[in-house]
Amino acid sequence: MLKILAALALVFPGDVAAFVNTQRNFGRSLRRTKSPMSAIAFEKYHGLGNDFILVDNRGKSEPMMSPEEAAKMCDRNFGVGGDGVIFAMDPVNGDGANWKMRIYNSDGSEPEMCGNGIRCMAKYIAKLDDVAAGEEVEYIIETGAGLIKPVIRADGLVKVDMGFPVLEGSKVPTTLAPTQEGGVVVDSPITVAGKEWLATCIGMGNPHCVVFVDDVAALDLAAVGPPFETHPAFPAKVNTEFVEVRSPAHLVMKVWERGAGSTLACGTGACALTVAAILAGKTTERTCVVTLPGGDLEIEWRESDGRIFMTGPAQVVFGGVYGPR
Ligand code: ZDP
């Protein structure tokens, strides 16, 4: 082979040099593409700026990536960027559900439920199911907080039956002193960052601490959010909502999320604070508009049966392939 190349090089020096280079580069590029992780197809969605990476996890009983990989994917500089990764999975309990949702926060921890995320998941699975735009469709989804039922309405908004709030403090869970019958923790004192606050604790599958403030815009969220999240009164950590009551049916909030920090919206949080406002006597309205940094949600705590309904948008942003190409 070498002899033939040498002979040819005398006649066609340029062509032989190019051939030899191609062979070398071929070997090099093959070595470069070797990677232990395979590529992952995803779609990015957001609900009021609370953004999620959605993946089709059907046919597998566990999420297709580790919590560490999910955290890397959520990185806004080194990854796709997102507040969490949501896995659309097959249902397992035989309880009438057609899908199951699991989610990792951007730090890799796994919450039981995610309100904005479930609206995004409804839109994502409707696309997988080839549901036409404008067609109304209802899903029943298994979550860590039980069966959750989103309906994509004809106007494109998603209305979700979020089930029942957990009112008993020990089940939220919190060790704060109950102030109402049934172990309910409403306006219970707590010292955080050297200041006394009044906390109302509600479970929406995941734990929430609601603090009513006079001026939510003036609140230094980055300073007070983290010490609430890790306060020993919350054994599973906590999502904290700071809420200003603008008018009886209009609540304005900022949120510091467990495992995700400051986000533009929190659906379970909006539900929790509406329940908290009613229990704390801040409003008598059962249907409120909650203004989050990323926009508005409508929350109803239905008087007839105690179920909570959340209505809001969810939008696709883009799709892509993560990892080696
Ligand atoms: O409970 C938690 O650890 C939350 N960070 C989960 C995510 C909540 C979410 N923002 C919501 O909309 O309910 C997605």
Coordinates of N, CA, C and O in Angstrom, one line a residue, residues 26-164:
F26 N -10.6 11.3 9.3 CA -11.8 10.4 9.5 C -11.6 9.6 10.8 O -12.5 9.6 11.7
G27 N -10.4 9.1 11.1 CA -10.1 8.5 12.3 C -10.3 9.4 13.5 O -10.9 9.0 14.5
R28 N -9.9 10.6 13.4 CA -9.9 11.6 14.5 C -11.4 11.9 14.8 O -11.8 11.9 16.0
S29 N -12.2 12.2 13.8 CA -13.6 12.6 14.1 C -14.4 11.4 14.7 O -15.2 11.6 15.5
L30 N -14.0 10.2 14.3 CA -14.7 9.0 14.9 C -14.4 9.0 16.4 O -15.3 8.8 17.2
R31 N -13.2 9.2 16.8 CA -12.8 9.2 18.2 C -13.5 10.3 19.0 O -14.0 10.1 20.1
R32 N -13.7 11.5 18.3 CA -14.3 12.6 19.0 C -15.7 12.4 19.4 O -16.2 12.9 20.3
T33 N -16.5 11.7 18.5 CA -17.9 11.6 18.8 C -18.2 10.5 19.8 O -19.4 10.4 20.2
K34 N -17.3 9.8 20.3 CA -17.6 8.8 21.3 C -18.0 9.5 22.6 O -17.4 10.4 23.1
S35 N -19.2 9.0 23.1 CA -19.7 9.6 24.4 C -20.6 8.6 25.1 O -21.3 7.8 24.4
P36 N -20.5 8.5 26.4 CA -21.4 7.5 27.1 C -22.8 7.9 27.1 O -23.7 7.0 27.2
M37 N -23.2 9.2 26.9 CA -24.6 9.6 26.9 C -25.2 9.7 25.5 O -24.6 10.2 24.6
S38 N -26.4 9.1 25.3 CA -27.0 9.2 24.0 C -27.8 10.5 23.9 O -28.2 11.1 24.9
A39 N -28.2 10.9 22.7 CA -28.9 12.1 22.5 C -30.3 12.0 23.0 O -30.9 10.9 22.9
I40 N -30.9 13.1 23.5 CA -32.3 13.1 24.0 C -33.1 14.1 23.3 O -32.8 15.3 23.3
A41 N -34.2 13.7 22.6 CA -35.1 14.6 22.0 C -36.0 15.2 23.1 O -36.4 14.6 24.0
F42 N -36.2 16.6 23.0 CA -37.0 17.2 24.0 C -37.8 18.3 23.4 O -37.6 18.8 22.2
E43 N -38.8 18.8 24.1 CA -39.5 20.1 23.7 C -39.5 21.0 25.0 O -39.7 20.5 26.1
K44 N -39.3 22.2 24.7 CA -39.2 23.2 25.8 C -40.6 23.9 25.9 O -41.1 24.4 24.8
Y45 N -41.2 24.0 27.0 CA -42.5 24.7 27.2 C -42.3 25.6 28.4 O -41.4 25.5 29.2
H46 N -43.3 26.6 28.4 CA -43.3 27.4 29.7 C -44.8 27.7 30.0 O -45.7 27.8 29.1
G47 N -45.0 27.9 31.3 CA -46.3 28.3 31.8 C -46.0 29.6 32.6 O -45.4 29.5 33.6
L48 N -46.4 30.7 32.0 CA -46.1 32.1 32.6 C -44.6 32.2 33.0 O -44.3 32.8 34.0
G49 N -43.8 31.7 32.1 CA -42.3 31.9 32.3 C -41.7 30.9 33.2 O -40.5 30.9 33.4
N50 N -42.5 30.0 33.8 CA -42.0 28.9 34.6 C -41.7 27.8 33.5 O -42.6 27.3 32.9
D51 N -40.4 27.5 33.2 CA -40.1 26.8 32.0 C -39.6 25.4 32.3 O -38.8 25.1 33.2
F52 N -40.0 24.5 31.4 CA -39.7 23.0 31.6 C -39.3 22.4 30.3 O -39.7 22.7 29.2
I53 N -38.4 21.4 30.5 CA -38.0 20.5 29.4 C -38.8 19.3 29.5 O -38.8 18.6 30.5
L54 N -39.5 19.0 28.4 CA -40.4 17.8 28.4 C -39.8 16.7 27.5 O -39.3 16.9 26.4
V55 N -39.8 15.5 28.1 CA -39.3 14.4 27.3 C -40.3 13.2 27.3 O -41.1 13.0 28.2
D56 N -40.3 12.5 26.2 CA -41.2 11.3 26.0 C -40.6 10.1 26.6 O -39.6 9.6 26.1
N57 N -41.1 9.7 27.8 CA -40.5 8.7 28.6 C -41.3 7.4 28.6 O -41.2 6.5 29.4
R58 N -42.2 7.3 27.5 CA -43.0 6.1 27.4 C -42.2 4.8 27.2 O -41.1 4.9 26.6
G59 N -42.6 3.7 27.7 CA -41.9 2.4 27.5 C -40.8 2.2 28.5 O -40.1 1.2 28.5
K60 N -40.6 3.1 29.5 CA -39.6 3.0 30.5 C -40.2 3.2 31.9 O -41.1 4.1 32.0
S61 N -39.8 2.4 32.8 CA -40.5 2.5 34.2 C -39.8 3.6 35.0 O -40.4 4.1 36.0
E62 N -38.6 4.0 34.6 CA -37.9 5.1 35.4 C -37.5 6.2 34.4 O -37.4 6.0 33.2
P63 N -37.3 7.4 35.0 CA -36.9 8.5 34.1 C -35.7 8.2 33.3 O -34.8 7.5 33.8
M64 N -35.6 8.6 32.0 CA -34.5 8.2 31.1 C -33.2 8.8 31.5 O -32.2 8.5 30.9
M65 N -33.2 9.7 32.4 CA -31.9 10.3 32.8 C -31.8 10.4 34.3 O -32.8 10.4 35.0
S66 N -30.6 10.6 34.8 CA -30.4 10.7 36.3 C -30.7 12.1 36.7 O -30.7 13.0 35.9
P67 N -31.0 12.3 38.0 CA -31.2 13.7 38.5 C -30.0 14.6 38.2 O -30.2 15.8 37.9
E68 N -28.8 14.1 38.2 CA -27.6 14.9 37.9 C -27.6 15.4 36.5 O -27.3 16.5 36.1
E69 N -28.0 14.4 35.6 CA -28.1 14.8 34.1 C -29.2 15.9 33.9 O -29.0 16.8 33.1
A70 N -30.3 15.7 34.6 CA -31.4 16.7 34.5 C -31.0 18.0 35.0 O -31.3 19.1 34.3
A71 N -30.2 18.1 36.1 CA -29.7 19.4 36.6 C -28.8 20.0 35.6 O -28.9 21.2 35.3
K72 N -28.0 19.2 34.9 CA -27.1 19.8 33.9 C -27.9 20.3 32.7 O -27.6 21.4 32.1
M73 N -28.9 19.6 32.3 CA -29.8 20.0 31.2 C -30.5 21.3 31.5 O -30.7 22.2 30.6
C74 N -30.8 21.5 32.8 CA -31.5 22.8 33.2 C -30.6 24.0 33.3 O -31.1 25.1 33.4
D75 N -29.3 23.8 33.3 CA -28.4 24.9 33.4 C -28.6 25.9 32.3 O -28.6 25.5 31.1
R76 N -28.7 27.2 32.6 CA -29.1 28.2 31.6 C -27.9 28.6 30.7 O -28.1 29.2 29.7
N77 N -26.7 28.2 31.2 CA -25.5 28.6 30.4 C -24.9 27.4 29.7 O -24.4 27.4 28.6
F78 N -24.9 26.2 30.4 CA -24.2 25.0 29.9 C -25.2 24.0 29.4 O -24.7 23.0 28.9
G79 N -26.5 24.3 29.5 CA -27.5 23.3 29.1 C -28.6 23.9 28.3 O -28.4 25.0 27.6
V80 N -29.8 23.3 28.3 CA -30.9 23.8 27.5 C -31.5 25.0 28.3 O -31.9 26.0 27.7
G81 N -31.5 24.9 29.6 CA -32.1 25.9 30.4 C -33.5 25.6 30.8 O -34.3 25.2 29.9
G82 N -33.9 25.6 32.1 CA -35.2 25.3 32.5 C -35.3 25.2 34.0 O -34.3 25.1 34.7
D83 N -36.5 25.4 34.5 CA -36.8 25.2 36.0 C -36.9 23.8 36.4 O -37.0 23.5 37.6
G84 N -37.0 22.9 35.4 CA -37.2 21.5 35.7 C -37.3 20.6 34.5 O -37.4 21.2 33.4
V85 N -37.1 19.3 34.6 CA -37.3 18.4 33.5 C -38.6 17.5 33.9 O -38.7 17.0 35.0
I86 N -39.5 17.4 32.9 CA -40.7 16.6 33.1 C -40.7 15.4 32.2 O -40.4 15.5 31.0
F87 N -41.0 14.2 32.8 CA -41.0 13.0 32.1 C -42.4 12.5 31.9 O -43.2 12.3 32.9
A88 N -42.9 12.4 30.6 CA -44.2 11.9 30.3 C -44.1 10.4 30.2 O -43.5 9.9 29.3
M89 N -44.8 9.8 31.2 CA -44.6 8.3 31.3 C -46.0 7.6 31.2 O -47.0 8.2 31.3
D90 N -45.9 6.2 31.0 CA -47.1 5.4 31.0 C -47.6 5.3 32.4 O -46.9 5.3 33.4
P91 N -49.0 5.3 32.6 CA -49.6 5.1 33.9 C -49.3 3.7 34.4 O -49.1 2.8 33.7
V92 N -49.2 3.6 35.8 CA -48.9 2.3 36.3 C -49.9 1.7 37.3 O -49.9 0.5 37.6
N93 N -50.8 2.6 37.8 CA -51.6 2.2 39.0 C -53.0 1.5 38.6 O -53.7 1.0 39.4
G94 N -53.3 1.5 37.3 CA -54.6 1.0 36.9 C -55.8 1.7 37.5 O -56.8 1.1 37.9
D95 N -55.6 3.0 37.7 CA -56.7 3.8 38.4 C -57.4 4.7 37.4 O -57.9 5.7 37.8
G96 N -57.4 4.4 36.1 CA -58.1 5.2 35.2 C -57.2 6.3 34.5 O -57.7 7.0 33.7
A97 N -56.0 6.5 35.0 CA -55.2 7.5 34.4 C -54.7 7.1 33.0 O -54.5 5.9 32.8
N98 N -54.4 8.1 32.2 CA -53.9 7.8 30.9 C -52.4 8.1 30.8 O -51.7 7.7 29.8
W99 N -51.9 8.9 31.7 CA -50.4 9.2 31.7 C -49.9 9.3 33.2 O -50.8 9.4 34.1
K100 N -48.6 9.4 33.3 CA -48.0 9.6 34.6 C -47.0 10.7 34.4 O -46.3 10.7 33.4
M101 N -46.9 11.6 35.4 CA -45.9 12.6 35.3 C -44.8 12.5 36.5 O -45.2 12.2 37.6
R102 N -43.5 12.5 36.1 CA -42.5 12.7 37.1 C -41.7 14.0 36.7 O -41.7 14.3 35.6
I103 N -41.1 14.6 37.7 CA -40.4 15.8 37.5 C -39.2 16.0 38.4 O -39.2 15.5 39.5
Y104 N -38.1 16.5 37.8 CA -37.0 16.9 38.6 C -36.9 18.4 38.6 O -37.0 19.0 37.5
N105 N -36.6 19.0 39.8 CA -36.3 20.4 39.8 C -35.0 20.7 39.2 O -34.2 19.8 38.9
S106 N -34.7 22.0 39.0 CA -33.4 22.3 38.3 C -32.2 21.9 39.2 O -31.1 21.9 38.6
D107 N -32.4 21.6 40.5 CA -31.2 21.1 41.2 C -31.2 19.6 41.3 O -30.3 19.0 42.0
G108 N -32.1 18.9 40.6 CA -32.1 17.5 40.6 C -33.0 16.8 41.6 O -33.2 15.6 41.6
S109 N -33.6 17.6 42.6 CA -34.5 17.0 43.6 C -35.8 16.7 42.9 O -36.2 17.3 41.8
E110 N -36.6 15.8 43.5 CA -37.9 15.4 42.8 C -39.1 15.8 43.6 O -39.3 15.3 44.7
P111 N -39.9 16.8 43.2 CA -41.1 17.2 43.9 C -42.2 16.2 43.5 O -42.2 15.5 42.6
E112 N -43.3 16.3 44.4 CA -44.4 15.4 44.2 C -45.3 15.9 43.0 O -46.0 15.2 42.3
M113 N -45.4 17.2 42.9 CA -46.3 17.8 41.9 C -45.8 19.2 41.4 O -44.9 19.7 42.0
C114 N -46.4 19.6 40.3 CA -45.9 20.9 39.7 C -47.1 21.4 38.9 O -47.5 20.8 37.9
G115 N -47.6 22.5 39.4 CA -48.9 23.1 38.7 C -48.6 23.6 37.3 O -49.4 23.3 36.4
N116 N -47.6 24.5 37.2 CA -47.4 25.0 35.8 C -46.9 23.9 34.9 O -47.2 23.8 33.7
G117 N -46.1 23.0 35.5 CA -45.6 21.8 34.7 C -46.7 20.9 34.2 O -46.6 20.4 33.1
I118 N -47.8 20.7 35.0 CA -48.8 19.8 34.5 C -49.6 20.4 33.3 O -50.0 19.8 32.4
R119 N -49.7 21.8 33.3 CA -50.3 22.4 32.2 C -49.5 22.3 30.9 O -50.0 22.0 29.8
C120 N -48.1 22.4 31.1 CA -47.2 22.2 30.0 C -47.3 20.7 29.5 O -47.3 20.5 28.3
M121 N -47.3 19.8 30.5 CA -47.4 18.4 30.1 C -48.7 18.1 29.3 O -48.6 17.3 28.3
A122 N -49.8 18.7 29.7 CA -51.0 18.5 29.0 C -50.9 18.9 27.5 O -51.3 18.1 26.6
K123 N -50.3 20.0 27.3 CA -50.1 20.5 25.9 C -49.1 19.5 25.1 O -49.3 19.3 24.0
Y124 N -48.1 19.1 25.8 CA -47.1 18.2 25.2 C -47.7 16.9 24.8 O -47.5 16.4 23.7
I125 N -48.5 16.3 25.7 CA -49.0 14.9 25.4 C -50.1 15.1 24.4 O -50.3 14.2 23.6
A126 N -50.8 16.2 24.4 CA -51.8 16.4 23.3 C -51.2 16.4 21.9 O -51.7 15.9 21.0
K127 N -50.0 17.0 21.9 CA -49.2 17.0 20.6 C -48.8 15.5 20.3 O -48.9 15.1 19.1
L128 N -48.3 14.8 21.3 CA -47.9 13.4 21.0 C -49.2 12.6 20.6 O -49.0 11.7 19.7
D129 N -50.3 13.0 21.1 CA -51.6 12.3 20.7 C -52.2 12.8 19.5 O -53.4 12.5 19.1
D130 N -51.6 13.8 18.8 CA -52.1 14.4 17.6 C -53.5 15.1 17.8 O -54.4 15.1 16.9
V131 N -53.7 15.7 19.0 CA -54.9 16.4 19.2 C -54.8 17.7 18.4 O -53.8 18.4 18.5
A132 N -55.9 18.1 17.7 CA -55.9 19.3 16.9 C -56.0 20.5 17.8 O -56.7 20.5 18.8
A133 N -55.4 21.6 17.3 CA -55.6 22.9 18.1 C -57.1 23.3 18.1 O -57.8 23.1 17.1
G134 N -57.6 23.7 19.2 CA -59.0 24.1 19.3 C -59.9 23.0 19.8 O -61.1 23.2 20.1
E135 N -59.3 21.8 19.8 CA -60.1 20.6 20.2 C -60.0 20.5 21.7 O -58.9 20.6 22.3
E136 N -61.2 20.3 22.5 CA -61.1 20.2 23.9 C -60.7 18.8 24.3 O -61.2 17.8 23.7
V137 N -59.8 18.6 25.2 CA -59.4 17.3 25.6 C -59.0 17.2 27.1 O -58.5 18.2 27.7
E138 N -59.4 16.1 27.8 CA -59.2 16.0 29.2 C -58.2 14.8 29.4 O -58.3 13.8 28.8
Y139 N -57.2 15.0 30.3 CA -56.3 14.0 30.7 C -56.4 13.7 32.2 O -56.8 14.5 33.0
I140 N -56.1 12.4 32.5 CA -56.0 12.1 34.0 C -54.6 11.6 34.2 O -54.1 10.6 33.5
I141 N -53.9 12.3 35.0 CA -52.4 12.1 35.1 C -52.0 11.7 36.6 O -52.4 12.3 37.5
E142 N -51.3 10.5 36.6 CA -50.8 10.1 38.0 C -49.6 11.0 38.3 O -48.7 11.3 37.5
T143 N -49.6 11.5 39.6 CA -48.5 12.3 40.1 C -48.2 11.9 41.5 O -49.0 11.1 42.1
G144 N -47.2 12.4 42.1 CA -46.9 12.2 43.5 C -47.9 12.8 44.4 O -48.0 12.5 45.6
A145 N -48.8 13.6 43.9 CA -49.9 14.2 44.7 C -51.3 13.5 44.3 O -52.3 14.1 44.4
G146 N -51.2 12.3 43.7 CA -52.5 11.6 43.3 C -52.8 12.0 41.9 O -52.0 12.5 41.1
L147 N -54.1 11.7 41.6 CA -54.6 11.9 40.2 C -54.9 13.4 40.0 O -55.7 14.0 40.7
I148 N -54.3 14.0 39.0 CA -54.5 15.4 38.6 C -55.1 15.4 37.2 O -54.7 14.7 36.3
K149 N -56.2 16.3 37.1 CA -56.9 16.3 35.8 C -56.9 17.6 35.1 O -57.7 18.5 35.4
P150 N -56.0 17.7 34.1 CA -56.0 18.9 33.2 C -57.0 18.8 32.0 O -57.1 17.7 31.5
V151 N -57.7 19.9 31.7 CA -58.5 20.0 30.5 C -57.9 21.1 29.6 O -57.8 22.2 30.1
I152 N -57.6 20.7 28.4 CA -57.2 21.8 27.5 C -58.5 22.3 26.9 O -59.2 21.5 26.2
R153 N -58.8 23.6 27.1 CA -60.0 24.1 26.6 C -59.9 24.6 25.2 O -58.8 24.7 24.6
A154 N -61.1 24.8 24.6 CA -61.1 25.2 23.1 C -60.3 26.5 22.9 O -59.7 26.7 21.9
D155 N -60.2 27.4 24.0 CA -59.5 28.7 23.8 C -58.0 28.5 24.1 O -57.2 29.4 24.0
G156 N -57.6 27.2 24.3 CA -56.1 27.0 24.5 C -55.6 27.0 25.9 O -54.5 26.6 26.2
L157 N -56.4 27.7 26.8 CA -56.0 27.7 28.2 C -56.2 26.3 28.8 O -57.1 25.5 28.4
V158 N -55.4 26.0 29.9 CA -55.6 24.7 30.5 C -56.2 24.9 31.9 O -55.6 25.7 32.7
K159 N -57.3 24.2 32.2 CA -57.9 24.2 33.5 C -57.6 22.9 34.2 O -57.9 21.8 33.6
V160 N -57.1 23.0 35.4 CA -56.6 21.8 36.0 C -57.4 21.6 37.3 O -57.4 22.5 38.2
D161 N -57.9 20.4 37.5 CA -58.5 19.9 38.8 C -57.3 19.5 39.6 O -56.7 18.4 39.4
M162 N -56.9 20.3 40.6 CA -55.7 20.0 41.4 C -56.0 19.2 42.6 O -55.1 18.9 43.4
G163 N -57.3 18.7 42.8 CA -57.6 17.9 43.9 C -57.8 18.7 45.2 O -58.3 19.9 45.1
F164 N -57.5 18.2 46.3 CA -57.8 18.8 47.6 C -56.5 19.3 48.3 O -55.5 18.6 48.3

